[in-house]
Short mmCIF file of C-alpha atoms and ligand atoms in Angstrom, two decimals:
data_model
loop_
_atom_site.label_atom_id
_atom_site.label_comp_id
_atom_site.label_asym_id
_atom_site.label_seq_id
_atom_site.Cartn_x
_atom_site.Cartn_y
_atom_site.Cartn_z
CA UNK A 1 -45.75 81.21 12.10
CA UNK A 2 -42.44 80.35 10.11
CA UNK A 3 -42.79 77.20 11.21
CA UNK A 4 -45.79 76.37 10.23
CA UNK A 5 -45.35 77.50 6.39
CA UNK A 6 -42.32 75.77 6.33
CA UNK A 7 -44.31 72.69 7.06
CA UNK A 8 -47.04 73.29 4.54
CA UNK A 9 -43.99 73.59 2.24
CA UNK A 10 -42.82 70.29 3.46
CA UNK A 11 -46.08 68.43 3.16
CA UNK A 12 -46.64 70.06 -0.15
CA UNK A 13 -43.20 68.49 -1.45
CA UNK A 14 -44.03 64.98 0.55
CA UNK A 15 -47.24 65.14 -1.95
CA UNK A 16 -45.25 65.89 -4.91
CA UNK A 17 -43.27 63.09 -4.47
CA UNK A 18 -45.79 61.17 -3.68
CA UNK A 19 -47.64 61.97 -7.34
CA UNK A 20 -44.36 61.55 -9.32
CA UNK A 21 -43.57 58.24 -7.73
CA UNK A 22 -47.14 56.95 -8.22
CA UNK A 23 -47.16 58.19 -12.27
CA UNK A 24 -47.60 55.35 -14.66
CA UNK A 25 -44.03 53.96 -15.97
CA UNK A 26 -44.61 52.93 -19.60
CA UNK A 27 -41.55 51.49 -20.13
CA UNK A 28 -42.30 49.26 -17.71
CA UNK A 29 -45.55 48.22 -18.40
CA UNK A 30 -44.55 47.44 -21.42
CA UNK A 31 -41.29 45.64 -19.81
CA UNK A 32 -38.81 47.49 -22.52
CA UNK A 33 -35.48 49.87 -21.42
CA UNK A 34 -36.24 53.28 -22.56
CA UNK A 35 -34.24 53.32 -25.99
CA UNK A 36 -36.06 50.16 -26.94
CA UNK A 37 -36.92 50.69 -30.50
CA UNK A 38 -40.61 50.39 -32.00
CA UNK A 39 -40.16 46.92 -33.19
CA UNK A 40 -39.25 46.07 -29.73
CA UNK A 41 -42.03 47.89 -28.49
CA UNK A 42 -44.15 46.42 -30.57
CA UNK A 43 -42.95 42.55 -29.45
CA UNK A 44 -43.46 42.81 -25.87
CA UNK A 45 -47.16 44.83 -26.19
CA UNK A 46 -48.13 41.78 -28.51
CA UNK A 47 -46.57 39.29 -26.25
CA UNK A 48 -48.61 40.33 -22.94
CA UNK A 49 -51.46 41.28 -24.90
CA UNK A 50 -51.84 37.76 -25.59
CA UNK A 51 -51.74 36.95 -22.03
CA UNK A 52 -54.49 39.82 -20.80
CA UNK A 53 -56.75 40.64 -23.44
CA UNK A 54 -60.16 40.03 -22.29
CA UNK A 55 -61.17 37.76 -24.58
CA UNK A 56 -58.82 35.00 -22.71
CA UNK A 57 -59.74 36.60 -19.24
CA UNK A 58 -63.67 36.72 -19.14
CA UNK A 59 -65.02 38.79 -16.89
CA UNK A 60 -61.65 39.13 -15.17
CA UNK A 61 -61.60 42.74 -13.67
CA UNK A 62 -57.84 43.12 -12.88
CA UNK A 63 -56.72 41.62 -16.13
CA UNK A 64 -58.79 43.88 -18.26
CA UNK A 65 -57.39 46.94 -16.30
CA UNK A 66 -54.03 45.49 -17.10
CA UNK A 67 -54.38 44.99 -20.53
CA UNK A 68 -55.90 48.84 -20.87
CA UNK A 69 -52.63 50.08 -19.06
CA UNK A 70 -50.60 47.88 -21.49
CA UNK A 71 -52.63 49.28 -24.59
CA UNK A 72 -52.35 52.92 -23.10
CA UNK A 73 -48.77 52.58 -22.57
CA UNK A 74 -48.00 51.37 -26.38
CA UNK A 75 -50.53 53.81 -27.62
CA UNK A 76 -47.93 56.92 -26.56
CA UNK A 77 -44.36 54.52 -26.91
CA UNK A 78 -45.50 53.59 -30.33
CA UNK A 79 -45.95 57.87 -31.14
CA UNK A 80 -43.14 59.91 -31.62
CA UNK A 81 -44.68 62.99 -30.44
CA UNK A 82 -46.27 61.20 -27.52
CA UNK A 83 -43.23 59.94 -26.67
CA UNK A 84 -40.60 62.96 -26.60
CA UNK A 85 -43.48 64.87 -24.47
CA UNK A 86 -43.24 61.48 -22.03
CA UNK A 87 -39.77 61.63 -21.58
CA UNK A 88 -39.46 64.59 -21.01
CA UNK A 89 -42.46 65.73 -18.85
CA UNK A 90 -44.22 62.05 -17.60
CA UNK A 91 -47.40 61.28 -17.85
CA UNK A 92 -48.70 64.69 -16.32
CA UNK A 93 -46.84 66.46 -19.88
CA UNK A 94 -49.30 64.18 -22.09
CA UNK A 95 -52.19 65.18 -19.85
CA UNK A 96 -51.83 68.82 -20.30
CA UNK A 97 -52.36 68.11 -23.78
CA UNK A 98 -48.85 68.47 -24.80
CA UNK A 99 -49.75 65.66 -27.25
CA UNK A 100 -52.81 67.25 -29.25
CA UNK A 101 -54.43 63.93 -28.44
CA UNK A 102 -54.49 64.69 -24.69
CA UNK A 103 -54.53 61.83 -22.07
CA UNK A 104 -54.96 58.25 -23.02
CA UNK A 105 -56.47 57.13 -26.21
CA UNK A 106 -56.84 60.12 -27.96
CA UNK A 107 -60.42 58.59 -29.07
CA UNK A 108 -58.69 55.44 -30.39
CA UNK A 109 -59.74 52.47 -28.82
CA UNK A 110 -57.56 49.99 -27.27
CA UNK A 111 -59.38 47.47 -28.82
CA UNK A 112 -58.65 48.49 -32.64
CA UNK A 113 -54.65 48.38 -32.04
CA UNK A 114 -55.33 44.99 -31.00
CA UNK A 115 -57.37 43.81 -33.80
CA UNK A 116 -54.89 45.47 -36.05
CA UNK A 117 -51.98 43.40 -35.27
CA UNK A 118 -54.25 40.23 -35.49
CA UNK A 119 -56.61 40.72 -38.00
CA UNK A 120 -53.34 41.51 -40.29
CA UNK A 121 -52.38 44.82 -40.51
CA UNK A 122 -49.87 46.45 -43.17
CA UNK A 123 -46.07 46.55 -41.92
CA UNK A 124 -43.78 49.60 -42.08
CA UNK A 125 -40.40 49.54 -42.41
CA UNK A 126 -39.39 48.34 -45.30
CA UNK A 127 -35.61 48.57 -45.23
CA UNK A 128 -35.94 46.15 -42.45
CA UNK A 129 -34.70 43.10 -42.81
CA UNK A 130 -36.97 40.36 -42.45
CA UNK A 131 -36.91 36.67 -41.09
CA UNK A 132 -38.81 33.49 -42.65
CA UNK A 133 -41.69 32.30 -42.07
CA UNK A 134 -42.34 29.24 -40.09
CA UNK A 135 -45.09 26.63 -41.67
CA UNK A 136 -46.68 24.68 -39.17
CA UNK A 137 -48.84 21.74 -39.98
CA UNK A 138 -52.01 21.82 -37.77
CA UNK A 139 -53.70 18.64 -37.05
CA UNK A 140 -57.60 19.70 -35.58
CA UNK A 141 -60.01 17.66 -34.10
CA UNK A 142 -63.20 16.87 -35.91
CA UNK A 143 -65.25 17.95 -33.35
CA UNK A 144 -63.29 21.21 -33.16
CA UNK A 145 -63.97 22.01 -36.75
CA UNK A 146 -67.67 21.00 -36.32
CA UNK A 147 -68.23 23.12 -32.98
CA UNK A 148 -65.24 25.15 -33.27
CA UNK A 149 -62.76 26.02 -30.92
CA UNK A 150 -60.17 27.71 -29.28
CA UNK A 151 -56.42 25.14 -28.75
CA UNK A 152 -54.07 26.29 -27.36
CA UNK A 153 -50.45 25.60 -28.92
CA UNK A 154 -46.99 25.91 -27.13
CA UNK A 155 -44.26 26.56 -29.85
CA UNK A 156 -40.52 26.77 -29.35
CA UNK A 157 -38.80 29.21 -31.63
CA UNK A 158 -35.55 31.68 -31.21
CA UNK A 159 -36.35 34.68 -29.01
CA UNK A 160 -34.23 37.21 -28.16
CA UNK A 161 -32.06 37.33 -24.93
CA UNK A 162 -35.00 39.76 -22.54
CA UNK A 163 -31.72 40.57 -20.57
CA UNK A 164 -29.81 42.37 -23.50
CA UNK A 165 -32.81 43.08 -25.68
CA UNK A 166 -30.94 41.48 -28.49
CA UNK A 167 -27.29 43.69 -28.21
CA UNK A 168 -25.47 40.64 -26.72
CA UNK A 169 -23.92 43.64 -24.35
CA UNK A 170 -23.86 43.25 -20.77
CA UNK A 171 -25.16 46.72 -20.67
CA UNK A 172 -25.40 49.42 -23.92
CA UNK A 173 -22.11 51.42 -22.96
CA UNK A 174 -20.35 48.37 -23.28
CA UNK A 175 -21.05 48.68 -26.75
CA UNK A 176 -18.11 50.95 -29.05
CA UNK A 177 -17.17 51.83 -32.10
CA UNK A 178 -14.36 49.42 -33.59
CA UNK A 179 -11.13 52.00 -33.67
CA UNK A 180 -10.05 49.87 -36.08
CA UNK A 181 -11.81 50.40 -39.02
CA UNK A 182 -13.72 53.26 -37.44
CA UNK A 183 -16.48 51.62 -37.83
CA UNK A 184 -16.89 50.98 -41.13
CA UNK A 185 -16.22 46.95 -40.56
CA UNK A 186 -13.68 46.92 -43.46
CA UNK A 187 -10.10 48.57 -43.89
CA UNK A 188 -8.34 49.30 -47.00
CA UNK A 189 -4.70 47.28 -47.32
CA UNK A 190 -2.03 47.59 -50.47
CA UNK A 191 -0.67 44.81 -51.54
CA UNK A 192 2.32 44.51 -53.90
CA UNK A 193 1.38 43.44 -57.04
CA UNK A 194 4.82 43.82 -59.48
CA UNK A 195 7.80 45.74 -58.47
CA UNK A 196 6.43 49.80 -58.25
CA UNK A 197 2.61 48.40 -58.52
CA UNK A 198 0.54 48.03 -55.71
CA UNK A 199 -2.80 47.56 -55.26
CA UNK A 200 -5.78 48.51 -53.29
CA UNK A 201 -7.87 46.40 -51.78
CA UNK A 202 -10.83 46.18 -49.12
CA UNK A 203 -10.74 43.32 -46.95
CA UNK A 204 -13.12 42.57 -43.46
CA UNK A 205 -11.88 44.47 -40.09
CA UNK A 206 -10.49 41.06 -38.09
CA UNK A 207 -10.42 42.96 -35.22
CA UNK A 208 -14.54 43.61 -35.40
CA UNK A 209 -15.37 40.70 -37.34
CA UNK A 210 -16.65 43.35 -39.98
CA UNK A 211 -19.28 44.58 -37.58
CA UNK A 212 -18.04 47.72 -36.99
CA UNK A 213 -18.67 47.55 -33.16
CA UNK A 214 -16.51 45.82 -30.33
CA UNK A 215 -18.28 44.62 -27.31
CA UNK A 216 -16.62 45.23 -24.36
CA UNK A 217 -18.75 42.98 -21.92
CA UNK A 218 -20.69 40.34 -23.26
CA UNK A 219 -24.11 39.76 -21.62
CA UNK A 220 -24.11 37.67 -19.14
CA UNK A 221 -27.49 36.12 -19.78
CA UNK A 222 -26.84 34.88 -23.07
CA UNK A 223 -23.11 35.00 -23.16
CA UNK A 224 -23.42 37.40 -26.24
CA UNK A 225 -25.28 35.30 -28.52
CA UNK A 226 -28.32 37.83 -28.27
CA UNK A 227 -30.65 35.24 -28.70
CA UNK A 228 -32.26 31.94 -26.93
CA UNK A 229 -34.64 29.41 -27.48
CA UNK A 230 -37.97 29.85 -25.98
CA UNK A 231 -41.41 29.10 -25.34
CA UNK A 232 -44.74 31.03 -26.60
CA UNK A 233 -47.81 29.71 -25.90
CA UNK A 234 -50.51 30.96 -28.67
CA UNK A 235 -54.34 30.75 -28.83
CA UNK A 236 -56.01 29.72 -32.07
CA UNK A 237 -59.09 29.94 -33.30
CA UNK A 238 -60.70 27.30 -34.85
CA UNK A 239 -63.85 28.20 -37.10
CA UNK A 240 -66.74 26.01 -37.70
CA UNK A 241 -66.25 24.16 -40.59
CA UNK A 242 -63.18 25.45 -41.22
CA UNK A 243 -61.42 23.75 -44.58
CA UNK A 244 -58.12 21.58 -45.06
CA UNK A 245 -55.20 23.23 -45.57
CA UNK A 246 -56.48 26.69 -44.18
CA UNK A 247 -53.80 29.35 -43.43
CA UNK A 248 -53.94 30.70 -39.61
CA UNK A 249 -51.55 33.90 -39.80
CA UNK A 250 -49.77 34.79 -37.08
CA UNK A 251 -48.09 38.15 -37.92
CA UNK A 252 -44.25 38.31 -36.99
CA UNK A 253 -44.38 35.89 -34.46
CA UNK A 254 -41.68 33.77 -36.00
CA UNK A 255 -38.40 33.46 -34.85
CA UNK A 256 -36.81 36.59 -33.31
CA UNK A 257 -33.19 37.89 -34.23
CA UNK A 258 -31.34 41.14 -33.92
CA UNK A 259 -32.19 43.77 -36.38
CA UNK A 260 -34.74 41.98 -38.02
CA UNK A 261 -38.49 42.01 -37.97
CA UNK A 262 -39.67 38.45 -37.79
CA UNK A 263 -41.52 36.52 -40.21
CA UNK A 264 -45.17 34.69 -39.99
CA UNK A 265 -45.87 31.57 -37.95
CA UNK A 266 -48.15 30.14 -40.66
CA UNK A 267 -50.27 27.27 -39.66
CA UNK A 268 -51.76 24.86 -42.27
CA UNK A 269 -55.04 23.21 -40.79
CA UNK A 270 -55.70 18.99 -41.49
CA UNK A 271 -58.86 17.15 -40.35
CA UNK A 272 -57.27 14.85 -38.20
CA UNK A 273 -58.79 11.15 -38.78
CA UNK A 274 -61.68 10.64 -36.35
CA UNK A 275 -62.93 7.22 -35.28
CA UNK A 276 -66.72 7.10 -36.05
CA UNK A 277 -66.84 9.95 -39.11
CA UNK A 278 -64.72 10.65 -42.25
CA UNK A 279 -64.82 14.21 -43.85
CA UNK A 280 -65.27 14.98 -47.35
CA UNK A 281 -65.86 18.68 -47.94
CA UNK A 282 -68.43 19.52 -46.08
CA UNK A 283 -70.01 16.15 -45.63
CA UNK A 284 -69.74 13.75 -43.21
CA UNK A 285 -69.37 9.36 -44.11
CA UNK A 286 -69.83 6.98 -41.37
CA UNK A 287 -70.85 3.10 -41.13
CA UNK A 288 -73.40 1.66 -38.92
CA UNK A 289 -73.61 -2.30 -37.99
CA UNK A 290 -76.81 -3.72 -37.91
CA UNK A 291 -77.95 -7.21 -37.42
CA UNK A 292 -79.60 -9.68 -39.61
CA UNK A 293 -82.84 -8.82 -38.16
CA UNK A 294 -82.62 -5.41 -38.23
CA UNK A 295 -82.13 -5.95 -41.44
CA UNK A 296 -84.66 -7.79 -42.39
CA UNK A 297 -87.34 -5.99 -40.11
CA UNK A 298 -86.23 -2.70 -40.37
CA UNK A 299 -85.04 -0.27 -37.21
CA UNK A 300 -84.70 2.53 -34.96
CA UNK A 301 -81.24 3.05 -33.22
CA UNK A 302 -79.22 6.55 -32.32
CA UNK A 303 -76.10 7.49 -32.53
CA UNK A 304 -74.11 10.46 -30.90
CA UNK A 305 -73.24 13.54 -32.90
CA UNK A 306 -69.76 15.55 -33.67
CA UNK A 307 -71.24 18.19 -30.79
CA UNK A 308 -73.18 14.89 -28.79
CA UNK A 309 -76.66 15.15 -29.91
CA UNK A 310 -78.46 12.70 -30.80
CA UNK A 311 -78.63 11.43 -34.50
CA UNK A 312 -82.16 9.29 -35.10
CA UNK A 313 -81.35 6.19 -37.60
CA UNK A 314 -84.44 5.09 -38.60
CA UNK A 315 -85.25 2.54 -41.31
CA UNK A 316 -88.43 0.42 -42.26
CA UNK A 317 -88.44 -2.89 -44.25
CA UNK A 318 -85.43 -4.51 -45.71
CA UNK A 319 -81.95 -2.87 -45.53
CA UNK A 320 -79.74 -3.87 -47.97
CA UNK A 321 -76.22 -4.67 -47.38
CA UNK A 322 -73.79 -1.79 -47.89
CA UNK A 323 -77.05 0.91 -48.60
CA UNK A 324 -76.24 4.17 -48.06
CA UNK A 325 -78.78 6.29 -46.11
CA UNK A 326 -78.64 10.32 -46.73
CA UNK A 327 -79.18 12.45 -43.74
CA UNK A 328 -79.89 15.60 -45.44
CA UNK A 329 -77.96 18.87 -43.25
CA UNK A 330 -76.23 17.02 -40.39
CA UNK A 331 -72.41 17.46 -42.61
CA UNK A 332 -69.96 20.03 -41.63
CA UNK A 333 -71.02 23.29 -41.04
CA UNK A 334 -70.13 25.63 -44.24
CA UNK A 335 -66.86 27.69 -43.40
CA UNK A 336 -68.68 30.74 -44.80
CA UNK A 337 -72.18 30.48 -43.53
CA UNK A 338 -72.38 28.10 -40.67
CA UNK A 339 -76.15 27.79 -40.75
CA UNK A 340 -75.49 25.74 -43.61
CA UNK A 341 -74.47 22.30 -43.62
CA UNK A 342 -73.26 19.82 -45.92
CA UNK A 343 -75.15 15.87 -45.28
CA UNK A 344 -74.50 13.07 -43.31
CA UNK A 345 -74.29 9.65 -44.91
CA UNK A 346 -74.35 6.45 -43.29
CA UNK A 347 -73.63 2.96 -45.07
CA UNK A 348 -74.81 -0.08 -43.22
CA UNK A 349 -73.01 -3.62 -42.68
CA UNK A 350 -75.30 -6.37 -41.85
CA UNK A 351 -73.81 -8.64 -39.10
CA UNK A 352 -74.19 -11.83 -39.62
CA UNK A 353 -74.79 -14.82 -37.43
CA UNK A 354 -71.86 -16.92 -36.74
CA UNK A 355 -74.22 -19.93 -35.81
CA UNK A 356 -77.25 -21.04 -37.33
CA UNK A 357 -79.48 -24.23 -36.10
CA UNK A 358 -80.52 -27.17 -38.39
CA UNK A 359 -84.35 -26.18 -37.74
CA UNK A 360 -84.16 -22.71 -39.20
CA UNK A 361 -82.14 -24.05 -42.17
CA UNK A 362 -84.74 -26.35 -42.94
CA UNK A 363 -87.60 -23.63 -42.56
CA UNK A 364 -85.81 -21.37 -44.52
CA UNK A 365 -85.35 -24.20 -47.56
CA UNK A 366 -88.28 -25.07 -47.49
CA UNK A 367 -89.44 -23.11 -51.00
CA UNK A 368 -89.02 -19.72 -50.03
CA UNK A 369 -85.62 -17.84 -50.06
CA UNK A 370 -84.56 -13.98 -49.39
CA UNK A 371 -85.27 -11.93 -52.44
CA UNK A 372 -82.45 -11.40 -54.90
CA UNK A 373 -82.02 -9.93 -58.38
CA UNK A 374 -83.08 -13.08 -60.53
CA UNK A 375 -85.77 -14.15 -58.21
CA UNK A 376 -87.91 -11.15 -57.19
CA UNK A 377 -91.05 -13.07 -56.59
CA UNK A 378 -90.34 -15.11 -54.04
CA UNK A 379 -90.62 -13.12 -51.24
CA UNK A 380 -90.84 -14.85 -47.72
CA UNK A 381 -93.80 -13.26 -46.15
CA UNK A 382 -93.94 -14.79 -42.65
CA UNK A 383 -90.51 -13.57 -41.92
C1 LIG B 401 -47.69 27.15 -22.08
O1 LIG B 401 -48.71 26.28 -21.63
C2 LIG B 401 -48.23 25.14 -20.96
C3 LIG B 401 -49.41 24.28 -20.58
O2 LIG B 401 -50.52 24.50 -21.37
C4 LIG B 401 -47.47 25.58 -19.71
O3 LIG B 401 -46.93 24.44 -19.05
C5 LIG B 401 -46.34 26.50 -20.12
O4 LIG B 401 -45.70 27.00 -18.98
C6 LIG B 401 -46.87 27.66 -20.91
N1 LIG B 401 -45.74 28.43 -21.42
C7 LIG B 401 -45.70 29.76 -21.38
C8 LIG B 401 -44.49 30.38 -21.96
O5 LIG B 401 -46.61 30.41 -20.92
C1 LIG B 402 -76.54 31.66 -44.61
O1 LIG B 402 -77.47 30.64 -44.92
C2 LIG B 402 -78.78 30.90 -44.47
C3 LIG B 402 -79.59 29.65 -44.70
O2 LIG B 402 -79.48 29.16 -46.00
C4 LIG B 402 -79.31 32.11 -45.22
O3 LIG B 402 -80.62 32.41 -44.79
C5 LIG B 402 -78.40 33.29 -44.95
O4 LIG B 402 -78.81 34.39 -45.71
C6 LIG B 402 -76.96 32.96 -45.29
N1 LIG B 402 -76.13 34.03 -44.85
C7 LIG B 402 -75.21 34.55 -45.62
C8 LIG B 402 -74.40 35.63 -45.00
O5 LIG B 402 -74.99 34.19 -46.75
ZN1 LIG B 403 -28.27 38.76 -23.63
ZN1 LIG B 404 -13.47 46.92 -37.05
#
């Protein structure tokens, strides 16, 4: 009898273990030590958001579940309340509605903290410091900006060291006040000014370089520079008809440094030349060849489009040199409506022979000519 309770008792704990073990670790997820501060926080949800929000991971089951326990996770680090009750009690506290909110989203959706960061939120904070922005010129495809388009673009720029989080410590007890200048990262000396006079004055702690804080161990990783370079690979969007020198916005995604909350990566968009079309505004130049005949006779050729379709050139009758046919609505898309379009205008070149036989020069001399300005009448009809 005894020992059978004792092994329900057992079993029981087994399954307690079990649950604890199994309970979500947000810090984690979100790949941050558990003192990490909100900016942090905020950094490493945006940086793996990037790599499993849905919209890059169609119809990718395991992703979106990832991203959900990513948005869950920032959703309680990111609330103070939340927070406190998950350090304290786990993930079973917040759903025992320790929080108010209860479990997960508390009716937010993951979705909308997403779209907050990237559609350009406001910032808090602001007695943080804050880094410069970094202005990159964006050269786009012309058939990106017709069809638009998602491009992808790898950037270097300063992060900070993921082994100290930024402290340049090997670990945060390594970290101490400066005994020093308690501190304060400047002591007081008296100097002798005059016999009897001194005076006072302030001068940097050498021993803590004026920081205030001695590092025992340096971090291995980065040797105690806090920082590296490295690599973040960013998805743009690309709107139809999108203008020159349009401003993509990437919110504090510039270069990382201790202490400070990163400025914008701004990038500038530029048409990039294209071989067949030229882009002004919203319309579209380009110059067709046609031969003597053509025109003379008159035509019907194609030509392929910005998103391949077809384009039907069609002309009748005598095409002068250098005219300039308007295609009325195959331009650019309009950045603000895109079922409007600016034209399409295409100038031809007549191509002419490079050899011409003596029996065709005579038939051509003899008394009738091509038409020109000063003699409209005499019009070759045979031809
Ligand atoms: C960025 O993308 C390139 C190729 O598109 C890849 O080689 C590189 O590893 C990626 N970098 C990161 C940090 O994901
Ligand atoms: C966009 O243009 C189309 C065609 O001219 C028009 O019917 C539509 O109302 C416009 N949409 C907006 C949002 O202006
Ligand atoms: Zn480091
Ligand atoms: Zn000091």
């Amino acid at each position: 009898m005894r020992c059978s309770v004792i092994g329900v008792l057992l079993f029981s704990l087994t399954l307690l273990v079990t649950v604890i073990v199994a309970s979500t670790d947000y810090y984690k997820i979100l790949d941050v030590p558990r003192d990490a501060q909100k900016a942090q926080i905020k950094r490493h949800f945006k940086k793996l958001s990037r790599v499993y929000h849905p919209d890059k991971n169609s119809g990718d089951e395991a992703a979106s579940q990832k991203f959900m326990e990513i948005a869950n996770a920032y959703e309680v680090l990111m609330d103070d309340e939340k927070r406190s009750i998950y350090d304290r009690y786990g993930e079973e506290g917040l759903k025992n509605g320790g929080g108010g909110g209860g479990h997960g989203f508390g009716g937010g959706d993951p979705f909308d903290i997403f779209s907050h960061f990237f559609g350009g939120g406001h910032r808090q904070g602001h007695q943080e410091r804050r880094g410069p922005d970094i202005i990159i010129p964006l050269e786009v495809t012309l058939e990106d900006l017709y069809n638009g388009a998602e491009i992808e673009v790898d950037i270097s720029k300063q992060v900070l060291c993921d082994h100290c989080h930024g402290s340049g410590a090997r670990r945060p007890e390594d970290i101490h006040t400066c005994n020093t200048c308690d501190g304060r990262g400047v002591v007081v000396r008296r100097a002798q000014v005059a016999p009897g006079m001194f005076q006072q004055f302030q001068q940097e702690c050498t021993a803590c370089n004026g920081k205030g804080k001695i590092t025992e161990h340096v971090c291995p990783s980065c040797s105690g520079k806090k920082v590296r370079r490295g690599n973040e690979n960013y998805s743009i969007h690309i709107e139809r008809g999108m203008n020159d020198a349009h401003k993509i916005i990437l919110e504090e995604e510039a270069d990382e440094s201790p202490d400070t909350i990163p400025g914008n990566i701004v990038f500038v968009t530029r048409t990039a030349p294209h071989p067949t079309f030229e882009r002004r505004g919203d319309n579209l130049y380009t110059k067709q060849h046609i031969t003597l005949i053509e025109a003379l006779v008159g035509f019907k050729k194609t030509m392929s489009h910005l998103d391949n379709s077809i384009i039907e050139l069609e002309r009748s009758g005598i095409t002068q040199y250098g005219y300039v046919q308007t295609i009325k609505g195959l331009g650019m898309p309009h950045q603000d409506n895109h079922s409007q379009h600016g034209d399409l205008f295409v100038e031809y070149n007549v191509v002419f022979p490079t050899k011409i036989d003596e029996e065709t020069i005579e038939y051509l001399k003899k008394g009738s000519t091509f038409p020109t300005k000063n003699q409209p009448k005499l019009v070759h009809q045979e031809l």
